Amino acid sequence: MSGHSTYQPQSPFMQWLERRLPIASLVYSSFIAYPTPRNLNYWWTFGGILTFMLGVQIITGIVLAMHYTPHVDFAFNSVEGIMRDVNYGWLLRYVHASGASFFFLAVYVHMARGMYYGSYKEPREVLWILGVILFLLMIVTGFVGYVLPWGQMSFWAATVITNLFSAIPGVGDPIVSWLWGGYAVGNPTLNRFYSLHYLLPFVIVGVVVLHIWALHVVGQNNPTGVDPKTEKDTVAFTPYATIKDAFFIGLFCLVFAWVVFYLPNYLLATDNYIPANPGQTPTHIVPEWYYLPFYAILRAIPNKLIGVCALGLAIASLVFLPWLDTSRVRSANYRPAFRQCLFIFFAAVIGLGYLGSQEPSGGYVIAARILTVYYFAFIWIILPILGLVETTKPLPNSISESVLREGVPVGASAPPSGA
Amino acid sequence: MTAISSAEPTRRDFLYIATATVGAVGAAAALTPLIGQMNPDASTIAAGAPVEVDLSPIQSGQIIQVFWRSKPIFIFNRTRNDVKLAQDVDWQTLRDPQPDSARVQAGHEQWLVVIGICTHLGCIPLPHQGNFDGWFCPCHGSQYDSSGQIRQGPAPLNLPLPPYQFISASKIRIGETSQA
Amino acid sequence: MLNRNIPKIHRSIFALAVAAALSVLGAWSASAQDAEAPPRQTWSFHGPFGTYDPAQLQRGFKIYREVCSNCHSIKLLSFRNLAEPGGPGFTEAQASAVAATFQVTAGPNDQGQMFQRPGQISDYFPPPFANDQAARAALGGKLPPDMSVLAKARGYEAGFPYFIFDAFKMYQEGGPDYIHAILTGYADAPAGFALPPGGQYNKYFPGHAIGMPKPLTDGQVEYTDGTPATVDQYGRDVSAFLMWAAEPTLNARHRLGFQVMIFLIVFTGLLYMTKKKLWHDVLHDPELEKPRAST
């Protein structure tokens, strides 16, 4: 990976620092001169969006933690104290709560981009696996965080999800009471979930560092899937990718602000404004929307243990994508059959998400089972077979050539007449 | 990339300057709630509302302690002797010169109301102890007299006075001196 | 080789099929929704420029004070909230006067006992019953929920595709709509409906048997500002009051939201123009503009 130029410290102070801790040259080579494919589209901005959202969640989380009390008798009221009495508390709370949703929205788009363009394929397998680990960390962080307001949904989601572990034969029940710290979800559970919720985002930061490091070693993928060959294929990260990321983060923030200021409770369950009551289960226990596809898969299977295994396998399967996908061609732009199947996969995930929010009865159960079968079939059966039998479209020779496209430069007004 | 030949900011530069400026304004505005949330919240400010104390149960010579805004307040029902000792002091020679009359309210000289935090390093002095008919601070040995003035030890200032007013002959309101 | 157009039609048909399937499935499994959807009302605080109507909040507070507070607590609301901006608009003196009409438990006194004293502005609204058990004992086993966040704790699931439209309409008033519907929804049970003991028939309560006896009748609470004293109006006013109690910062949220949206639109626009300027030379690279032989 050769940069367009290397860092030359100008001032005496920078020269002094560079010799002792070359952080300036690291930042320069990683985020300023770093060669980025020139043909990246806006789907590539979601990594930057995720980094931004991680920062937003950590900062709002830390200031919220200054006012929150992690005790079953005070948690709900302390959150209401934040909403009513803390200066701008309502803003911080709504940003943090909606921020979790937007964080997951961005990660799903980011993963979809990776699946579409084959960004998980060689040599980016470790990058992809680090991403799956990040996804898993996000899921756990979001889960323990949702328990903290100690509403009805907080309590019962904690009860249902921790009870999943009782499906493990033999050691299941001791594990569950170990998680709870008691005979049921209670104050020890709330306290330890608070500690974990504060800890895990910083673990995420560490894994993000590894994720970006793994990315920079192999370089970005691009919409053609063809590696950069010459300097003409890439541009410097700053200012080109930086400004593109900044613009799309601005758009993302517009939607985010619209929800925070005008729809703050749209994504939140009304039941979570009822203080937790261990003696009464809500009629519909629904997790937050970003867990719904996996919730649907869990409920689709009538056997408790196999359902839990299916839930775990649904996420764990992603790890094996780089090896299950046998195609030599990366980008779905050049794999029409794979593209169709992948869009059906995305539709299946969205469908599972909808089904996860509904009562598991009648036609909903049948539909969930069909979509679950497709989910696993796509990953474990269709992907390996497709790569071996599909016909792909011819790849461009280089990124620059793809930008050129039939002799017409990108951005020109009209193709030559006679086309 | 074309070199910018003129030394004047071009239209392109104006765009960059405008973007950067608007961005800086946004960043500063985003800091406002993050820093502001640490200021005392509405419930804390409400809890700091004035406190009313009924003086009638306080015996002559007795010192009681109440809390206002989480600070200890000493209320001393001074005997005639305590008042005389306080008024007879040559106050101009004291470390923090103040006449006793400036530390009590006219017509209510028997009542001394002071904030019970030692002006040295913040401990709560002990009443009816020390050599000056007032308080003794056990942390570093400061001694205050029956007017709460520093007489001996490392404390630099007299015990401070909270705002208070008599709302009747036997009741004070510690907090605002004017009607809310 | 597929023509480019056909896959688009395939996608549209597919999307329509999915939508149809979902609607059918929804109808098939409609047993969950066994109460009518609460009719949607107009609220002064709806939408990005909505604000509370202080006069309405004062009327709603009067209803809470005279009717609801006999059974329902509102423990997270403080008397000082009545005087805060964005609310019913009482002065601090008026809020103190309201506080003084309530008896608040304080203590322990020097004898070690709790006692009652008139409320101060910094106090919270005292509950009508000392605890849940006392409430159940007094009300035949029923527990009236606390009203502090009731307007956010209630709502109605509109189902697909209405929840998509609701996002664009910025509909956040499911709670007040539900409360208004409940208060006006008392009716005689239809023939054959088995009412459990202690229950009353309500059109909009899930299961139709609500434990709360009909709380409001026409003319029950006197309005001094000429507003009609009907159950429907009472329902609107107390629902608005409860929405304010649940979300007292709504006015500030809408105001700041407007400023933030304007800022973001301007800033994103500037970023877009900057991006265009910076990328111009990359997208119109002279070296890449050499025409190639056409196919």
PDB file of N, CA and C in Angstrom, chain C residues 148-179:
ATOM      1  N   SER C 148     -48.223   9.987  35.548  1.00  0.00           N
ATOM      2  CA  SER C 148     -47.113  10.857  35.162  1.00  0.00           C
ATOM      3  C   SER C 148     -46.721  10.695  33.697  1.00  0.00           C
ATOM      4  N   VAL C 149     -46.594   9.452  33.210  1.00  0.00           N
ATOM      5  CA  VAL C 149     -46.223   9.222  31.807  1.00  0.00           C
ATOM      6  C   VAL C 149     -47.302   8.417  31.105  1.00  0.00           C
ATOM      7  N   LEU C 150     -48.523   8.448  31.617  1.00  0.00           N
ATOM      8  CA  LEU C 150     -49.588   7.619  31.056  1.00  0.00           C
ATOM      9  C   LEU C 150     -49.800   7.896  29.577  1.00  0.00           C
ATOM     10  N   ALA C 151     -49.712   9.163  29.168  1.00  0.00           N
ATOM     11  CA  ALA C 151     -49.973   9.507  27.769  1.00  0.00           C
ATOM     12  C   ALA C 151     -48.908   8.943  26.842  1.00  0.00           C
ATOM     13  N   LYS C 152     -47.749   8.560  27.368  1.00  0.00           N
ATOM     14  CA  LYS C 152     -46.750   7.917  26.530  1.00  0.00           C
ATOM     15  C   LYS C 152     -46.763   6.406  26.719  1.00  0.00           C
ATOM     16  N   ALA C 153     -47.472   5.948  27.765  1.00  0.00           N
ATOM     17  CA  ALA C 153     -47.519   4.515  28.038  1.00  0.00           C
ATOM     18  C   ALA C 153     -48.698   3.839  27.363  1.00  0.00           C
ATOM     19  N   ARG C 154     -49.493   4.640  26.656  1.00  0.00           N
ATOM     20  CA  ARG C 154     -50.657   4.075  25.983  1.00  0.00           C
ATOM     21  C   ARG C 154     -50.554   4.423  24.511  1.00  0.00           C
ATOM     22  N   GLY C 155     -51.185   3.615  23.696  1.00  0.00           N
ATOM     23  CA  GLY C 155     -51.159   3.891  22.265  1.00  0.00           C
ATOM     24  C   GLY C 155     -51.945   2.823  21.564  1.00  0.00           C
ATOM     25  N   TYR C 156     -51.863   2.831  20.269  1.00  0.00           N
ATOM     26  CA  TYR C 156     -52.606   1.845  19.493  1.00  0.00           C
ATOM     27  C   TYR C 156     -51.778   1.479  18.288  1.00  0.00           C
ATOM     28  N   GLU C 157     -51.598   0.164  18.060  1.00  0.00           N
ATOM     29  CA  GLU C 157     -50.788  -0.270  16.928  1.00  0.00           C
ATOM     30  C   GLU C 157     -51.610  -0.175  15.657  1.00  0.00           C
ATOM     31  N   ALA C 158     -51.159   0.656  14.729  1.00  0.00           N
ATOM     32  CA  ALA C 158     -51.948   0.884  13.527  1.00  0.00           C
ATOM     33  C   ALA C 158     -51.752  -0.224  12.498  1.00  0.00           C
ATOM     34  N   GLY C 159     -50.699  -0.998  12.597  1.00  0.00           N
ATOM     35  CA  GLY C 159     -50.495  -2.065  11.623  1.00  0.00           C
ATOM     36  C   GLY C 159     -49.912  -1.557  10.317  1.00  0.00           C
ATOM     37  N   PHE C 160     -49.470  -2.513   9.504  1.00  0.00           N
ATOM     38  CA  PHE C 160     -48.920  -2.197   8.197  1.00  0.00           C
ATOM     39  C   PHE C 160     -50.049  -1.837   7.253  1.00  0.00           C
ATOM     40  N   PRO C 161     -49.990  -0.853   6.338  1.00  0.00           N
ATOM     41  CA  PRO C 161     -48.863   0.060   6.144  1.00  0.00           C
ATOM     42  C   PRO C 161     -49.007   1.369   6.898  1.00  0.00           C
ATOM     43  N   TYR C 162     -49.975   1.427   7.838  1.00  0.00           N
ATOM     44  CA  TYR C 162     -50.255   2.723   8.455  1.00  0.00           C
ATOM     45  C   TYR C 162     -49.080   3.252   9.254  1.00  0.00           C
ATOM     46  N   PHE C 163     -48.263   2.336   9.817  1.00  0.00           N
ATOM     47  CA  PHE C 163     -47.173   2.889  10.611  1.00  0.00           C
ATOM     48  C   PHE C 163     -46.129   3.559   9.725  1.00  0.00           C
ATOM     49  N   ILE C 164     -46.107   3.241   8.445  1.00  0.00           N
ATOM     50  CA  ILE C 164     -45.218   3.953   7.518  1.00  0.00           C
ATOM     51  C   ILE C 164     -45.737   5.374   7.311  1.00  0.00           C
ATOM     52  N   PHE C 165     -47.069   5.494   7.059  1.00  0.00           N
ATOM     53  CA  PHE C 165     -47.630   6.838   6.850  1.00  0.00           C
ATOM     54  C   PHE C 165     -47.473   7.671   8.109  1.00  0.00           C
ATOM     55  N   ASP C 166     -47.656   7.029   9.275  1.00  0.00           N
ATOM     56  CA  ASP C 166     -47.584   7.780  10.527  1.00  0.00           C
ATOM     57  C   ASP C 166     -46.225   8.414  10.720  1.00  0.00           C
ATOM     58  N   ALA C 167     -45.185   7.755  10.211  1.00  0.00           N
ATOM     59  CA  ALA C 167     -43.856   8.353  10.339  1.00  0.00           C
ATOM     60  C   ALA C 167     -43.793   9.649   9.561  1.00  0.00           C
ATOM     61  N   PHE C 168     -44.371   9.645   8.360  1.00  0.00           N
ATOM     62  CA  PHE C 168     -44.310  10.870   7.566  1.00  0.00           C
ATOM     63  C   PHE C 168     -45.262  11.925   8.097  1.00  0.00           C
ATOM     64  N   LYS C 169     -46.353  11.487   8.738  1.00  0.00           N
ATOM     65  CA  LYS C 169     -47.274  12.470   9.306  1.00  0.00           C
ATOM     66  C   LYS C 169     -46.813  12.909  10.689  1.00  0.00           C
ATOM     67  N   MET C 170     -45.719  12.334  11.183  1.00  0.00           N
ATOM     68  CA  MET C 170     -45.173  12.669  12.498  1.00  0.00           C
ATOM     69  C   MET C 170     -46.230  12.489  13.586  1.00  0.00           C
ATOM     70  N   TYR C 171     -46.921  11.358  13.529  1.00  0.00           N
ATOM     71  CA  TYR C 171     -47.999  11.085  14.479  1.00  0.00           C
ATOM     72  C   TYR C 171     -47.406  10.565  15.776  1.00  0.00           C
ATOM     73  N   GLN C 172     -47.558  11.345  16.850  1.00  0.00           N
ATOM     74  CA  GLN C 172     -47.036  10.945  18.148  1.00  0.00           C
ATOM     75  C   GLN C 172     -48.135  11.034  19.206  1.00  0.00           C
ATOM     76  N   GLU C 173     -49.374  11.109  18.780  1.00  0.00           N
ATOM     77  CA  GLU C 173     -50.456  11.389  19.718  1.00  0.00           C
ATOM     78  C   GLU C 173     -51.326  10.162  19.986  1.00  0.00           C
ATOM     79  N   GLY C 174     -50.745   8.993  19.823  1.00  0.00           N
ATOM     80  CA  GLY C 174     -51.518   7.781  20.095  1.00  0.00           C
ATOM     81  C   GLY C 174     -52.025   7.713  21.512  1.00  0.00           C
ATOM     82  N   GLY C 175     -51.210   8.204  22.457  1.00  0.00           N
ATOM     83  CA  GLY C 175     -51.617   8.189  23.864  1.00  0.00           C
ATOM     84  C   GLY C 175     -52.819   9.082  24.124  1.00  0.00           C
ATOM     85  N   PRO C 176     -52.729  10.395  23.792  1.00  0.00           N
ATOM     86  CA  PRO C 176     -53.894  11.258  24.006  1.00  0.00           C
ATOM     87  C   PRO C 176     -55.134  10.775  23.251  1.00  0.00           C
ATOM     88  N   ASP C 177     -54.962  10.267  22.034  1.00  0.00           N
ATOM     89  CA  ASP C 177     -56.126   9.750  21.295  1.00  0.00           C
ATOM     90  C   ASP C 177     -56.763   8.601  22.062  1.00  0.00           C
ATOM     91  N   TYR C 178     -55.916   7.721  22.602  1.00  0.00           N
ATOM     92  CA  TYR C 178     -56.435   6.565  23.339  1.00  0.00           C
ATOM     93  C   TYR C 178     -57.157   7.020  24.607  1.00  0.00           C
ATOM     94  N   ILE C 179     -56.551   7.957  25.349  1.00  0.00           N
ATOM     95  CA  ILE C 179     -57.167   8.407  26.607  1.00  0.00           C
ATOM     96  C   ILE C 179     -58.501   9.088  26.319  1.00  0.00           C
TER      97      ILE C 179
END
